[in-house]
Amino acid sequence: MRRSAVDAQHTRDTIIAKAAAIASVDGLEGVTIGRLAADLAMSKSGVLGHFGTKEGLQLAAIDRVIADFRAKVVEPALTRDRGLPRLTALCDHWFDYLADTGLPGGCLLTAAAVEFDTRTGEVHDTVAELWNDWRRLLRAELKHTGLDVDQCLFELMALGPAVNQAIQLHGDRKAPERAKRAARTVLLVKA
Amino acid sequence: MRRSAVDAQHTRDTIIAKAAAIASVDGLEGVTIGRLAADLAMSKSGVLGHFGTKEGLQLAAIDRVIADFRAKVVEPALTRDRGLPRLTALCDHWFDYLADTGLPGGCLLTAAAVEFDTRTGEVHDTVAELWNDWRRLLRAELKHTGLDVDQCLFELMALGPAVNQAIQLHGDRKAPERAKRAARTVLLVKA
DNA sequence: CCTACCGATCGGTAGG
DNA sequence: CCTACCGATCGGTAGG
């Protein structure tokens, strides 16, 4: 009875997954309706009908990846005690995520931060909000440590993009381990 | 007599400057011949004639910015003694450059590293080579310090992208100072 | 450096 | 979800 609605949802999921994969390699602007339709053996209007506009599709792809990031990085760390234990867990999960995002081009959220940092629009706003949320999360935990909050925040925030670049551009597979060690130095925690 | 050749060189310089400015905001793929022609009140073929292809134009823009980076960041530091003095100079100039690149969208080289990290072609190769050169430069100096070369290299490399993101995405104008302080911590140098 | 043009592709819409 | 189509723009070329 509701088979067609289920099918539509499945099609939508498939489109989003493919869009995120393309965006991780070629950027969110590199996601085109025509290419997506061809890759999925659909018509362009069949693709676009699920999202209305290209921007709607970009936002859907970002939202999907943000949900995945929250599930893999943020949620598991919230079981840890506030302050240093939670901070080290957040960082460790972050660096592990960057090494294994499930997308062919690495971390879409890290790439989107650079791609949209000086643009305007909803995509920029969503990306900026995501990273502001992440900063606020780390900042709130840093306040429990007695450390220099702003300086430590800057130094921890640096490690994610560094892991991404070390892996994607330099092929350094040890990057997550180096970042974990660096985070412990910042937080004055013994490895 | 040679006025036309001088004019042509001037036109070429103007095109490259505009292309770099656009690329800093919208990415190197966002540089289109038609937009450049409209902005400069030229014909498309007038623009393209100087570079042959869009890729040629992208490479010319990158080469220009690389030369500027070398002149502002690398060259001034080479007068300092090898090891820690040169490393701190390289880092300081790097962070100051990131805060004032002369381009409206921030650092094109940092953005291009992310935009092209998982693509193929000459643009990718040029960008990868630039960052490999920078890594080799820092690594060579780190070998004079007695510090853990690979770990320190990772931690220093992290600070550039961090400054860029802090400024462009979060509007944190104190980022260069924070990065200078972080670099001194990494290098065990007193501030 | 220009005009004039090429085929391909862009995001999106009409109508079913 | 489809076909068929829109105007705009893409990178690039011919010929001058």
CSV table of C-alpha atoms (C1' of nucleotides) in Angstrom, one decimal:
chain,number,residue,atom,x,y,z
A,1,MET,CA,0.0,0.0,0.0
A,2,ARG,CA,2.7,2.4,1.1
A,3,ARG,CA,5.2,0.8,-1.1
A,4,SER,CA,5.6,3.8,-3.4
A,5,ALA,CA,6.4,6.2,-0.5
A,6,VAL,CA,9.0,3.7,0.8
A,7,ASP,CA,10.5,3.5,-2.6
A,8,ALA,CA,10.6,7.3,-2.9
A,9,GLN,CA,12.4,7.5,0.5
A,10,HIS,CA,14.9,4.9,-0.6
A,11,THR,CA,15.5,6.7,-3.9
A,12,ARG,CA,16.1,9.9,-1.9
A,13,ASP,CA,18.6,8.2,0.3
A,14,THR,CA,20.5,6.9,-2.7
A,15,ILE,CA,20.6,10.3,-4.3
A,16,ILE,CA,21.9,11.9,-1.1
A,17,ALA,CA,24.6,9.2,-0.6
A,18,LYS,CA,25.8,9.7,-4.2
A,19,ALA,CA,25.8,13.4,-3.9
A,20,ALA,CA,27.9,13.3,-0.7
A,21,ALA,CA,30.3,11.0,-2.4
A,22,ILE,CA,30.7,13.3,-5.4
A,23,ALA,CA,30.9,16.4,-3.1
A,24,SER,CA,33.7,14.8,-1.1
A,25,VAL,CA,35.9,14.7,-4.2
A,26,ASP,CA,34.7,17.6,-6.4
A,27,GLY,CA,33.2,19.9,-3.8
A,28,LEU,CA,29.6,20.7,-3.2
A,29,GLU,CA,29.5,22.9,-6.3
A,30,GLY,CA,30.8,20.0,-8.3
A,31,VAL,CA,27.6,18.1,-7.6
A,32,THR,CA,25.4,18.7,-10.7
A,33,ILE,CA,21.9,17.4,-11.3
A,34,GLY,CA,22.9,16.0,-14.7
A,35,ARG,CA,25.8,14.0,-13.5
A,36,LEU,CA,23.9,12.7,-10.6
A,37,ALA,CA,21.0,11.6,-12.9
A,38,ALA,CA,23.4,9.9,-15.2
A,39,ASP,CA,25.3,8.1,-12.4
A,40,LEU,CA,22.0,6.9,-11.0
A,41,ALA,CA,20.3,6.1,-14.3
A,42,MET,CA,17.5,8.6,-13.6
A,43,SER,CA,16.2,11.6,-15.3
A,44,LYS,CA,17.3,15.1,-14.1
A,45,SER,CA,13.8,16.0,-13.0
A,46,GLY,CA,13.5,12.7,-11.1
A,47,VAL,CA,16.6,13.7,-9.1
A,48,LEU,CA,15.6,17.3,-8.6
A,49,GLY,CA,12.0,16.5,-7.6
A,50,HIS,CA,13.2,15.2,-4.3
A,51,PHE,CA,14.9,18.5,-3.3
A,52,GLY,CA,13.5,21.3,-5.4
A,53,THR,CA,16.7,23.0,-6.1
A,54,LYS,CA,20.4,22.3,-6.3
A,55,GLU,CA,20.9,24.1,-3.0
A,56,GLY,CA,18.3,21.9,-1.4
A,57,LEU,CA,20.2,18.9,-2.6
A,58,GLN,CA,23.5,20.3,-1.2
A,59,LEU,CA,21.8,21.0,2.1
A,60,ALA,CA,20.4,17.5,2.3
A,61,ALA,CA,23.9,16.0,1.6
A,62,ILE,CA,25.4,18.2,4.3
A,63,ASP,CA,22.7,17.3,6.8
A,64,ARG,CA,23.3,13.7,6.2
A,65,VAL,CA,27.0,14.0,6.8
A,66,ILE,CA,26.5,16.1,9.9
A,67,ALA,CA,24.2,13.5,11.4
A,68,ASP,CA,26.8,10.8,10.7
A,69,PHE,CA,29.5,13.0,12.3
A,70,ARG,CA,27.4,13.5,15.4
A,71,ALA,CA,26.6,9.8,15.6
A,72,LYS,CA,30.2,8.7,15.2
A,73,VAL,CA,32.1,11.5,17.0
A,74,VAL,CA,29.9,13.4,19.4
A,75,GLU,CA,27.4,10.9,20.8
A,76,PRO,CA,30.0,8.3,21.9
A,77,ALA,CA,31.9,10.9,23.8
A,78,LEU,CA,29.0,12.2,25.8
A,79,THR,CA,29.1,9.1,28.0
A,80,ARG,CA,32.5,10.2,29.3
A,81,ASP,CA,33.0,12.5,32.3
A,82,ARG,CA,33.0,16.2,31.5
A,83,GLY,CA,36.3,18.0,31.0
A,84,LEU,CA,39.5,16.1,30.0
A,85,PRO,CA,38.0,12.6,29.6
A,86,ARG,CA,35.3,13.9,27.3
A,87,LEU,CA,37.7,16.2,25.4
A,88,THR,CA,40.1,13.4,24.7
A,89,ALA,CA,37.3,11.1,23.6
A,90,LEU,CA,35.9,13.8,21.3
A,91,CYS,CA,39.3,14.4,19.7
A,92,ASP,CA,40.1,10.7,19.3
A,93,HIS,CA,36.8,10.0,17.6
A,94,TRP,CA,37.2,13.1,15.4
A,95,PHE,CA,40.6,12.0,14.1
A,96,ASP,CA,39.5,8.4,13.6
A,97,TYR,CA,36.5,9.7,11.7
A,98,LEU,CA,38.7,11.8,9.4
A,99,ALA,CA,40.7,8.7,8.5
A,100,ASP,CA,37.5,6.8,7.6
A,101,THR,CA,34.6,9.0,6.6
A,102,GLY,CA,33.0,6.4,4.3
A,103,LEU,CA,33.3,8.9,1.4
A,104,PRO,CA,35.8,8.6,-1.4
A,105,GLY,CA,37.2,12.1,-1.0
A,106,GLY,CA,37.7,12.3,2.7
A,107,CYS,CA,35.8,14.6,5.0
A,108,LEU,CA,33.1,16.6,3.3
A,109,LEU,CA,32.6,18.9,6.4
A,110,THR,CA,36.2,19.9,6.4
A,111,ALA,CA,36.2,20.5,2.7
A,112,ALA,CA,32.9,22.5,2.8
A,113,ALA,CA,34.3,24.8,5.5
A,114,VAL,CA,37.0,25.9,3.1
A,115,GLU,CA,34.8,25.9,0.0
A,116,PHE,CA,32.1,28.1,1.6
A,117,ASP,CA,34.0,30.1,4.2
A,118,THR,CA,33.8,33.4,2.2
A,119,ARG,CA,30.5,32.8,0.4
A,120,THR,CA,27.0,33.7,1.4
A,121,GLY,CA,23.8,31.6,1.5
A,122,GLU,CA,22.2,28.7,3.3
A,123,VAL,CA,25.0,26.3,2.6
A,124,HIS,CA,27.5,28.7,4.1
A,125,ASP,CA,25.3,29.3,7.1
A,126,THR,CA,24.8,25.5,7.7
A,127,VAL,CA,28.5,24.8,7.5
A,128,ALA,CA,29.4,27.8,9.7
A,129,GLU,CA,26.8,26.7,12.3
A,130,LEU,CA,28.2,23.2,12.4
A,131,TRP,CA,31.7,24.3,13.1
A,132,ASN,CA,30.5,26.9,15.6
A,133,ASP,CA,28.6,24.1,17.4
A,134,TRP,CA,31.8,22.0,17.5
A,135,ARG,CA,33.8,25.0,18.9
A,136,ARG,CA,31.2,25.6,21.5
A,137,LEU,CA,31.2,22.0,22.5
A,138,LEU,CA,35.0,21.9,22.9
A,139,ARG,CA,35.0,25.3,24.7
A,140,ALA,CA,32.4,24.1,27.2
A,141,GLU,CA,34.5,21.1,28.1
A,142,LEU,CA,37.7,23.2,28.2
A,143,LYS,CA,36.1,25.4,30.9
A,144,HIS,CA,36.2,22.3,33.2
A,145,THR,CA,39.9,21.9,32.9
A,146,GLY,CA,41.6,25.0,34.3
A,147,LEU,CA,43.5,25.4,31.1
A,148,ASP,CA,43.7,28.5,28.9
A,149,VAL,CA,40.4,28.0,27.1
A,150,ASP,CA,40.9,30.1,24.0
A,151,GLN,CA,44.4,29.0,23.3
A,152,CYS,CA,43.6,25.3,23.8
A,153,LEU,CA,40.6,25.7,21.7
A,154,PHE,CA,42.6,27.1,18.8
A,155,GLU,CA,45.2,24.4,19.1
A,156,LEU,CA,42.6,21.5,19.3
A,157,MET,CA,40.6,23.0,16.4
A,158,ALA,CA,43.9,23.0,14.3
A,159,LEU,CA,44.3,19.2,14.5
A,160,GLY,CA,41.2,18.2,12.5
A,161,PRO,CA,42.1,20.1,9.3
A,162,ALA,CA,45.7,18.9,9.8
A,163,VAL,CA,44.7,15.3,9.9
A,164,ASN,CA,42.6,15.8,6.8
A,165,GLN,CA,45.4,17.4,4.8
A,166,ALA,CA,48.0,14.9,6.0
A,167,ILE,CA,45.9,12.0,4.8
A,168,GLN,CA,44.4,13.4,1.6
A,169,LEU,CA,47.3,15.5,0.3
A,170,HIS,CA,50.4,13.8,1.8
A,171,GLY,CA,49.1,10.2,2.2
A,172,ASP,CA,50.2,10.2,5.8
A,173,ARG,CA,48.3,7.3,7.4
A,174,LYS,CA,49.9,8.0,10.8
A,175,ALA,CA,48.1,11.4,11.0
A,176,PRO,CA,45.4,10.3,13.5
A,177,GLU,CA,47.9,8.9,15.9
A,178,ARG,CA,50.0,12.1,15.7
A,179,ALA,CA,46.9,14.2,16.3
A,180,LYS,CA,45.9,12.2,19.3
A,181,ARG,CA,49.4,12.6,20.7
A,182,ALA,CA,49.3,16.4,20.0
A,183,ALA,CA,45.9,16.7,21.6
A,184,ARG,CA,47.3,15.1,24.8
A,185,THR,CA,50.1,17.5,24.8
A,186,VAL,CA,47.7,20.4,24.5
A,187,LEU,CA,45.6,19.0,27.3
A,188,LEU,CA,48.6,18.2,29.4
A,189,VAL,CA,47.4,14.6,29.6
A,190,LYS,CA,49.9,11.7,29.6
A,191,ALA,CA,49.7,9.4,26.6
B,1,MET,CA,57.9,49.9,-30.9
B,2,ARG,CA,57.5,47.2,-28.3
B,3,ARG,CA,54.5,48.9,-26.8
B,4,SER,CA,52.1,46.2,-27.8
B,5,ALA,CA,54.1,43.5,-26.1
B,6,VAL,CA,54.2,45.5,-23.0
B,7,ASP,CA,50.5,46.1,-23.1
B,8,ALA,CA,49.9,42.4,-23.6
B,9,GLN,CA,52.0,41.6,-20.6
B,10,HIS,CA,50.1,44.1,-18.5
B,11,THR,CA,46.8,42.7,-19.7
B,12,ARG,CA,48.0,39.2,-18.8
B,13,ASP,CA,49.0,40.4,-15.3
B,14,THR,CA,45.6,42.0,-14.8
B,15,ILE,CA,43.8,38.8,-15.8
B,16,ILE,CA,45.9,36.7,-13.4
B,17,ALA,CA,45.3,39.1,-10.5
B,18,LYS,CA,41.6,39.0,-11.1
B,19,ALA,CA,41.6,35.2,-11.5
B,20,ALA,CA,43.4,34.8,-8.2
B,21,ALA,CA,40.9,37.1,-6.5
B,22,ILE,CA,37.9,35.2,-7.8
B,23,ALA,CA,39.6,31.8,-7.0
B,24,SER,CA,40.2,32.9,-3.4
B,25,VAL,CA,36.4,33.3,-2.9
B,26,ASP,CA,34.8,30.8,-5.3
B,27,GLY,CA,37.6,28.3,-5.8
B,28,LEU,CA,39.8,27.7,-8.8
B,29,GLU,CA,37.0,25.8,-10.6
B,30,GLY,CA,34.8,28.9,-10.0
B,31,VAL,CA,37.1,30.9,-12.2
B,32,THR,CA,35.2,31.0,-15.6
B,33,ILE,CA,36.4,32.6,-18.8
B,34,GLY,CA,33.1,34.3,-19.4
B,35,ARG,CA,33.0,35.9,-15.9
B,36,LEU,CA,36.6,37.0,-16.1
B,37,ALA,CA,35.9,38.6,-19.5
B,38,ALA,CA,32.9,40.4,-18.3
B,39,ASP,CA,34.7,41.7,-15.2
B,40,LEU,CA,37.6,43.0,-17.2
B,41,ALA,CA,35.4,44.2,-20.1
B,42,MET,CA,37.2,41.9,-22.6
B,43,SER,CA,36.1,39.2,-24.9
B,44,LYS,CA,36.4,35.6,-23.9
B,45,SER,CA,38.9,34.8,-26.6
B,46,GLY,CA,40.9,37.9,-25.5
B,47,VAL,CA,41.2,36.3,-22.0
B,48,LEU,CA,41.8,32.8,-23.2
B,49,GLY,CA,44.4,33.8,-25.8
B,50,HIS,CA,46.9,34.5,-23.0
B,51,PHE,CA,46.7,31.0,-21.5
B,52,GLY,CA,45.3,28.6,-24.1
B,53,THR,CA,43.0,26.7,-21.8
B,54,LYS,CA,41.2,27.2,-18.5
B,55,GLU,CA,43.8,24.9,-16.8
B,56,GLY,CA,46.5,27.2,-18.1
B,57,LEU,CA,44.9,30.1,-16.5
B,58,GLN,CA,44.4,28.3,-13.2
B,59,LEU,CA,48.1,27.3,-13.3
B,60,ALA,CA,49.2,30.9,-14.0
B,61,ALA,CA,47.1,32.1,-11.0
B,62,ILE,CA,48.6,29.5,-8.7
B,63,ASP,CA,52.1,30.2,-9.9
B,64,ARG,CA,51.6,33.9,-9.2
B,65,VAL,CA,50.4,33.3,-5.6
B,66,ILE,CA,53.2,30.8,-5.0
B,67,ALA,CA,55.7,33.4,-6.0
B,68,ASP,CA,54.1,35.9,-3.7
B,69,PHE,CA,54.1,33.3,-0.8
B,70,ARG,CA,57.8,32.6,-1.4
B,71,ALA,CA,58.6,36.3,-1.5
B,72,LYS,CA,56.7,37.1,1.7
B,73,VAL,CA,57.1,34.0,3.8
B,74,VAL,CA,60.1,32.0,2.7
B,75,GLU,CA,62.7,34.4,1.4
B,76,PRO,CA,62.7,36.7,4.5
B,77,ALA,CA,63.3,33.8,6.8
B,78,LEU,CA,66.3,32.5,4.9
B,79,THR,CA,68.4,35.2,6.4
B,80,ARG,CA,67.9,33.7,9.9
B,81,ASP,CA,70.1,31.0,11.4
B,82,ARG,CA,69.1,27.4,10.6
B,83,GLY,CA,67.1,25.5,13.1
B,84,LEU,CA,64.8,27.2,15.6
B,85,PRO,CA,65.4,30.9,14.6
B,86,ARG,CA,64.5,30.1,11.0
B,87,LEU,CA,61.6,27.9,12.0
B,88,THR,CA,60.0,30.6,14.1
B,89,ALA,CA,60.5,33.2,11.4
B,90,LEU,CA,59.0,30.9,8.8
B,91,CYS,CA,56.0,30.2,11.0
B,92,ASP,CA,55.5,33.9,12.0
B,93,HIS,CA,55.6,35.1,8.4
B,94,TRP,CA,53.3,32.3,7.4
B,95,PHE,CA,50.6,33.2,9.9
B,96,ASP,CA,50.9,36.9,9.1
B,97,TYR,CA,50.5,36.1,5.4
B,98,LEU,CA,47.4,34.1,6.1
B,99,ALA,CA,45.9,37.2,7.8
B,100,ASP,CA,46.7,39.4,4.9
B,101,THR,CA,47.0,37.6,1.6
B,102,GLY,CA,45.9,40.5,-0.6
B,103,LEU,CA,43.1,38.4,-1.9
B,104,PRO,CA,39.4,38.9,-0.9
B,105,GLY,CA,38.8,35.3,0.0
B,106,GLY,CA,41.9,34.6,2.1
B,107,CYS,CA,44.6,32.1,1.2
B,108,LEU,CA,44.3,30.6,-2.3
B,109,LEU,CA,47.0,28.0,-1.6
B,110,THR,CA,45.3,26.7,1.5
B,111,ALA,CA,41.9,26.6,-0.3
B,112,ALA,CA,43.4,24.9,-3.3
B,113,ALA,CA,45.0,22.2,-1.2
B,114,VAL,CA,41.5,21.1,-0.1
B,115,GLU,CA,39.8,21.7,-3.4
B,116,PHE,CA,42.3,19.6,-5.4
B,117,ASP,CA,43.5,17.1,-2.8
B,118,THR,CA,41.7,14.1,-4.3
B,119,ARG,CA,41.6,15.2,-7.9
B,120,THR,CA,44.1,14.4,-10.7
B,121,GLY,CA,45.8,16.7,-13.2
B,122,GLU,CA,48.4,19.5,-13.4
B,123,VAL,CA,46.7,21.7,-10.9
B,124,HIS,CA,46.6,19.0,-8.3
B,125,ASP,CA,50.3,18.2,-9.0
B,126,THR,CA,51.3,21.9,-8.7
B,127,VAL,CA,49.5,22.3,-5.4
B,128,ALA,CA,50.7,19.0,-4.0
B,129,GLU,CA,54.3,20.0,-4.9
B,130,LEU,CA,54.0,23.4,-3.3
B,131,TRP,CA,52.9,21.8,0.0
B,132,ASN,CA,55.5,19.1,-0.2
B,133,ASP,CA,58.2,21.7,-0.7
B,134,TRP,CA,56.9,23.6,2.4
B,135,ARG,CA,57.0,20.4,4.4
B,136,ARG,CA,60.5,19.6,3.2
B,137,LEU,CA,61.6,23.0,4.2
B,138,LEU,CA,60.2,22.8,7.7
B,139,ARG,CA,61.5,19.2,8.1
B,140,ALA,CA,65.1,20.2,7.0
B,141,GLU,CA,65.1,22.9,9.7
B,142,LEU,CA,63.6,20.6,12.4
B,143,LYS,CA,66.5,18.2,11.9
B,144,HIS,CA,68.7,20.9,13.4
B,145,THR,CA,66.7,21.1,16.6
B,146,GLY,CA,66.9,17.7,18.3
B,147,LEU,CA,63.1,17.6,18.5
B,148,ASP,CA,60.9,14.8,17.3
B,149,VAL,CA,61.0,15.8,13.6
B,150,ASP,CA,57.8,14.0,12.4
B,151,GLN,CA,55.7,14.9,15.3
B,152,CYS,CA,56.7,18.6,15.3
B,153,LEU,CA,56.3,18.8,11.6
B,154,PHE,CA,52.7,17.6,11.9
B,155,GLU,CA,52.0,20.0,14.7
B,156,LEU,CA,53.5,23.0,12.8
B,157,MET,CA,51.7,22.1,9.6
B,158,ALA,CA,48.4,22.1,11.5
B,159,LEU,CA,48.7,25.7,12.4
B,160,GLY,CA,48.4,27.3,8.9
B,161,PRO,CA,45.0,25.8,8.0
B,162,ALA,CA,43.9,26.6,11.6
B,163,VAL,CA,44.7,30.2,11.2
B,164,ASN,CA,42.9,30.3,7.8
B,165,GLN,CA,39.8,28.7,9.2
B,166,ALA,CA,39.8,30.8,12.4
B,167,ILE,CA,39.9,34.0,10.3
B,168,GLN,CA,37.7,33.1,7.4
B,169,LEU,CA,35.0,31.0,9.1
B,170,HIS,CA,35.1,32.3,12.6
B,171,GLY,CA,36.3,35.8,12.2
B,172,ASP,CA,39.0,35.4,14.8
B,173,ARG,CA,41.5,38.1,14.2
B,174,LYS,CA,43.7,36.9,17.1
B,175,ALA,CA,44.4,33.7,15.2
B,176,PRO,CA,47.9,34.6,14.0
B,177,GLU,CA,49.0,35.5,17.6
B,178,ARG,CA,47.6,32.2,18.9
B,179,ALA,CA,49.4,30.3,16.2
B,180,LYS,CA,52.7,32.0,16.9
B,181,ARG,CA,52.3,31.1,20.6
B,182,ALA,CA,51.4,27.5,19.7
B,183,ALA,CA,54.4,27.2,17.4
B,184,ARG,CA,56.7,28.3,20.2
B,185,THR,CA,55.1,25.7,22.5
B,186,VAL,CA,55.8,23.0,19.8
B,187,LEU,CA,59.4,24.2,19.4
B,188,LEU,CA,59.9,24.6,23.1
B,189,VAL,CA,60.9,28.2,22.7
B,190,LYS,CA,60.0,30.8,25.2
B,191,ALA,CA,57.5,33.5,24.0
C,1,DC,C1',42.9,41.7,-29.2
C,2,DC,C1',37.9,41.3,-31.7
C,3,DT,C1',33.2,39.0,-33.6
C,4,DA,C1',30.8,35.1,-34.4
C,5,DC,C1',30.1,30.7,-33.6
C,6,DC,C1',30.4,25.5,-32.0
C,7,DG,C1',28.5,21.4,-29.1
C,8,DA,C1',27.8,20.4,-24.4
C,9,DT,C1',26.0,21.1,-20.1
C,10,DC,C1',24.1,24.0,-16.5
C,11,DG,C1',19.7,24.6,-13.2
C,12,DG,C1',15.2,24.5,-13.6
C,13,DT,C1',10.1,24.1,-15.5
C,14,DA,C1',5.8,22.3,-17.9
C,15,DG,C1',2.9,18.8,-18.3
C,16,DG,C1',1.8,14.3,-17.6
D,1,DC,C1',9.0,9.2,-11.6
D,2,DC,C1',9.2,10.3,-17.0
D,3,DT,C1',9.9,13.2,-21.7
D,4,DA,C1',10.6,17.4,-23.7
D,5,DC,C1',12.0,21.6,-23.3
D,6,DC,C1',13.7,26.6,-21.7
D,7,DG,C1',17.4,30.4,-21.6
D,8,DA,C1',22.0,30.9,-19.9
D,9,DT,C1',26.5,29.7,-19.6
D,10,DC,C1',30.3,26.5,-20.1
D,11,DG,C1',35.3,25.9,-22.5
D,12,DG,C1',37.0,26.4,-26.7
D,13,DT,C1',37.8,27.5,-32.0
D,14,DA,C1',37.8,29.9,-36.7
D,15,DG,C1',39.0,33.6,-38.9
D,16,DG,C1',40.5,38.0,-38.9
